Phi, psi and omega in degrees: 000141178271135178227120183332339196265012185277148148300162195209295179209156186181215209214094197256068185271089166257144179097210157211154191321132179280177185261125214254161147278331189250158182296154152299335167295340205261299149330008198231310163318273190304307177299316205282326170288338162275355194272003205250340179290256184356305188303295164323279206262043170029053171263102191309320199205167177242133163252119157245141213245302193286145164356246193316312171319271195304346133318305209276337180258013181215345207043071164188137176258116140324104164269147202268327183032026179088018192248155143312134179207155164184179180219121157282130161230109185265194125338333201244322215234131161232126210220100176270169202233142178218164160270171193301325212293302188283356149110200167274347194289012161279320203288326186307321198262342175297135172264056185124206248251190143164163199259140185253155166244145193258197179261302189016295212219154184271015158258008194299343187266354194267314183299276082107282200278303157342296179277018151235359168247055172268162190076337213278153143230023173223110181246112158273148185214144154290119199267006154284332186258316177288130175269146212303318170302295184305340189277318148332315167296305164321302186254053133260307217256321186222085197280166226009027180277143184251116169291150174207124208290120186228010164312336181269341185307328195271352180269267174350330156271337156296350160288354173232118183261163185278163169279000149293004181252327194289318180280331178314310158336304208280318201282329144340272190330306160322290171341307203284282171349307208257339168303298179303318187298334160256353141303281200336305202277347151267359162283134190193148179309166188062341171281116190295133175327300175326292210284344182247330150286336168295314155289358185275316187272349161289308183300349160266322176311321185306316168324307181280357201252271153025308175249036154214130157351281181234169158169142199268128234250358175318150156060343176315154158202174186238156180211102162212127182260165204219180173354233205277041151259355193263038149316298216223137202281316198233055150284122178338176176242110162258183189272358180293130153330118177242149209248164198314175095122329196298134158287136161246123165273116144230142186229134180217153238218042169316150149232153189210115193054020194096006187252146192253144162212160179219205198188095206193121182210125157338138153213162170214155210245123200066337179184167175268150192258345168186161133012284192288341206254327196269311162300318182296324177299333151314317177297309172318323210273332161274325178309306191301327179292325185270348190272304211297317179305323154283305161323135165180136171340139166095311193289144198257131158315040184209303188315316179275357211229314181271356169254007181288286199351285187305339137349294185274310155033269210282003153228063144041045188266329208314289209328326205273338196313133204252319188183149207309163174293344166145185209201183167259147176252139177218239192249094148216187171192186204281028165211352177245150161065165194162115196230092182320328165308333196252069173217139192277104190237168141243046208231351152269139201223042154299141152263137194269142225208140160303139198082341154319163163211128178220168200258173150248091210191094185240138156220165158237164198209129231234108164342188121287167204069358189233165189285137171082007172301143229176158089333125159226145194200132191221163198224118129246198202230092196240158209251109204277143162214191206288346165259327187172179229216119179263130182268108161303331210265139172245008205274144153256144194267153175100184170324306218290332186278309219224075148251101191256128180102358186290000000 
C-alpha cells in the first residue's frame, strides 16, 4: 500500500552549480537551436531520453541502472527528471532546473514528467532510443499527445560542433597521446594485456583529474589487444600474455564531461614476425594516409570510402577491410551514442562541412592461419575547418615507431 504522505517528485538544488567546459552562452546556443527546430516544426516541448541528447544539451551525464532518466525543453524552460537515487548532482550538473522522481510509487517518473508537459500536444521524443514498451508507456502516461520523432534532428546539430567542443576535443585528443606513450612503455613479452591496459588508463585519469577545475572521473578506458585478439577493433582486454613477435592494438579511450576520443595504432612487440605481417602493415599505413588526405570541407563520405577501397583493391586486401573508414566525434562512447550521419561508408553521401570532427581509421583483419594474420588498424583524429583540416592525433604510426623493444 501506498502511502500518500511519501515523496513522489520535488526538487533537490544542493550545493551550488558545478564548474562545465562549457559557457553559458555555449549551452544557451545548443537549447536555443532545438527550441528553433520545435518552433518550425510547431513541436510544444522536447522529452529527451537518451545518453548523449541529455549531455549534449544539459552537461549532465546519467547514470542509468535501469532507472527512467530524461530531459524537457520547452519555449521558456529547460528541466532534466532524475531519480531519487542521485542526490542533488543532476541539479549541479544541469543547465537549468531539475526534478527528482522518488522509486516510492512506479509512476513517479511519468508524474514527474506530466508536470512539465502541461498544455503540450505535439512532444518530440527519440524513436531511436525508447523501446516499444516505453514509447507505450509514453501514450498511456501523456494520453492525446502527438509523439513526434525528433532523433535525427538532434543528431544533426551535434554534428557541427562548436569551438568550445573543438577545444575539449583538441585536449582529448592529447589525453589520448599520453595514454598511449603509456601503453608503449608497459608493453613487453611476458606482460598480460590487463597490465598494459591498466597503465595506459590510470595515466589518463591522472591527466584528466589534473586539467580540470573540476570532472567527474567516469568512463576512461583501455582497449589492448595482443595476437588473434587484435581480430576485432572492440574486443575485450584479456589476461593473455604477450609474446615476442606479437601483433598489437592500442587503443585509449578518455571520456572527458562525456565526449569521447580516441587513439589506436598497430605494434608488434619486439620485431614483425614475417614478411607478409610487415607488408600488410604498409598497406594500412598508405591506406591511413590517403584518408588523412582526403578528408577536406566539401568532400562526400562515400567519395572517400570508396577510393581508400580501391586502394586495398589493387592488393587484392578489401575482402579482409572490417567496418567504414572512420566516423564523428562528440557525446558518444562504446555503449551510448552514435551520430550516423557522419561515418565515412559508402552507403553515406553526408558533405563533410566546417565544424565536423571525424576519424581516420581503416583496418583489415587477417584470419588466423593465413600468412600476416592480424588486426591492423591506425587511427586519428581531424578537426574539419573552412579551408582545410587539423590533425589533433600526434602518437605516431607505422614500422618506423611502433616495433616495441627492438
Amino acid at each position: 500500500m501506498i502511502n500518500d504522505d511519501m515523496l513522489h517528485v520535488t526538487s533537490w538544488e544542493w550545493g551550488e552549480k558545478e564548474w562545465s567546459p562549457f559557457s553559458a552562452k555555449e549551452m544557451a546556443r545548443r537549447q536555443g537551436d532545438l527550441r528553433a527546430y520545435m518552433a518550425t516544426e510547431q513541436v510544444d516541448a522536447c522529452l529527451l531520453t537518451s545518453f548523449h541528447n541529455i549531455c549534449y544539451y544539459s552537461g549532465w551525464l546519467y547514470c542509468y541502472f535501469g532507472r527512467r532518466y530524461g530531459m524537457v525543453i520547452d519555449a521558456d524552460n529547460a528541466t532534466t527528471i532524475s531519480a531519487g537515487i542521485d542526490g542533488g548532482q543532476p541539479w549541479r550538473r544541469t543547465h537549468g532546473d531539475n526534478v527528482v522522481y522518488s522509486d516510492w510509487r512506479r509512476d513517479n517518473y511519468y508524474e514527474a514528467l506530466r508536470g512539465l508537459t502541461q498544455g503540450v500536444s505535439r512532444l518530440g521524443v527519440e524513436f531511436d532510443h525508447l523501446t516499444i514498451e516505453r514509447f507505450k508507456e509514453l501514450q498511456t502516461a501523456l494520453p492525446g499527445v502527438e509523439l513526434i520523432d525528433l532523433s535525427r534532428a538532434t543528431m544533426w546539430m551535434r554534428t557541427i560542433k562548436s569551438s568550445e567542443e573543438h577545444d575539449l576535443i583538441r585536449h582529448g585528443a592529447q589525453i589520448c597521446d599520453l595514454g598511449g606513450e603509456a601503453c608503449v612503455g608497459a608493453v613487453g613479452a611476458g606482460v598480460p594485456e590487463q597490465e598494459v591496459a591498466l597503465a595506459a588508463t590510470a595515466s589518463m585519469i591522472r591527466q584528466i583529474a589534473a586539467d580540470f577545475p573540476f570532472v567527474e572521473l567516469m568512463d576512461t578506458w583501455t582497449w589492448f589487444q595482443s595476437g588473434i585478439n587484435t581480430d576485432g577493433a572492440h574486443n575485450p582486454v584479456t589476461n593473455k600474455v604477450i609474446e615476442s613477435g606479437d601483433i598489437l592494438s592500442l587503443n585509449t579511450f578518455p571520456m572527458i564531461f562525456g565526449y569521447y576520443t580516441a587513439l589506436e595504432r598497430t605494434l608488434f612487440c619486439d620485431h614483425v614476425t614475417s614478411d607478409e605481417h610487415l607488408r600488410l602493415w604498409e598497406v594500412n599505413v598508405e591506406v591511413h594516409e590517403r584518408g588523412l588526405e582526403l578528408i577536406r570541407p566539401g568532400v562526400r563520405c562515400c567519395d572517400v570510402a570508396a577510393e581508400l577501397n580501391d586502394i586495398y583493391r589493387s592488393h587484392d586486401l578489401l575482402q579482409y577491410r572490417s567496418f567504414g573508414y572512420g566516423h564523428s566525434f562528440g557525446v558518444l562512447s562504446h555503449y551510448y551514442g552514435r551520430e550516423a550521419g557522419v561515418e565515412l561508408r559508402e552507403d553515406v553521401e553526408t558533405v563533410l562541412k566546417p565544424g565536423m570532427v571525424v576519424s581516420m581509421e581503416p583496418m583489415i583483419a587477417i584470419p588466423d592461419g593465413q600468412p600476416g594474420a592480424g588486426g591492423y588498424r591506425e587511427h586519428d583524429i581531424l578537426i574539419i575547418g573552412e579551408d582545410g583540416v587539423e590533425n589533433i592525433t600526434g602518437f605516431p604510426y607505422g614500422p618506423e615507431h611502433n616495433i616495441i623493444g627492438a
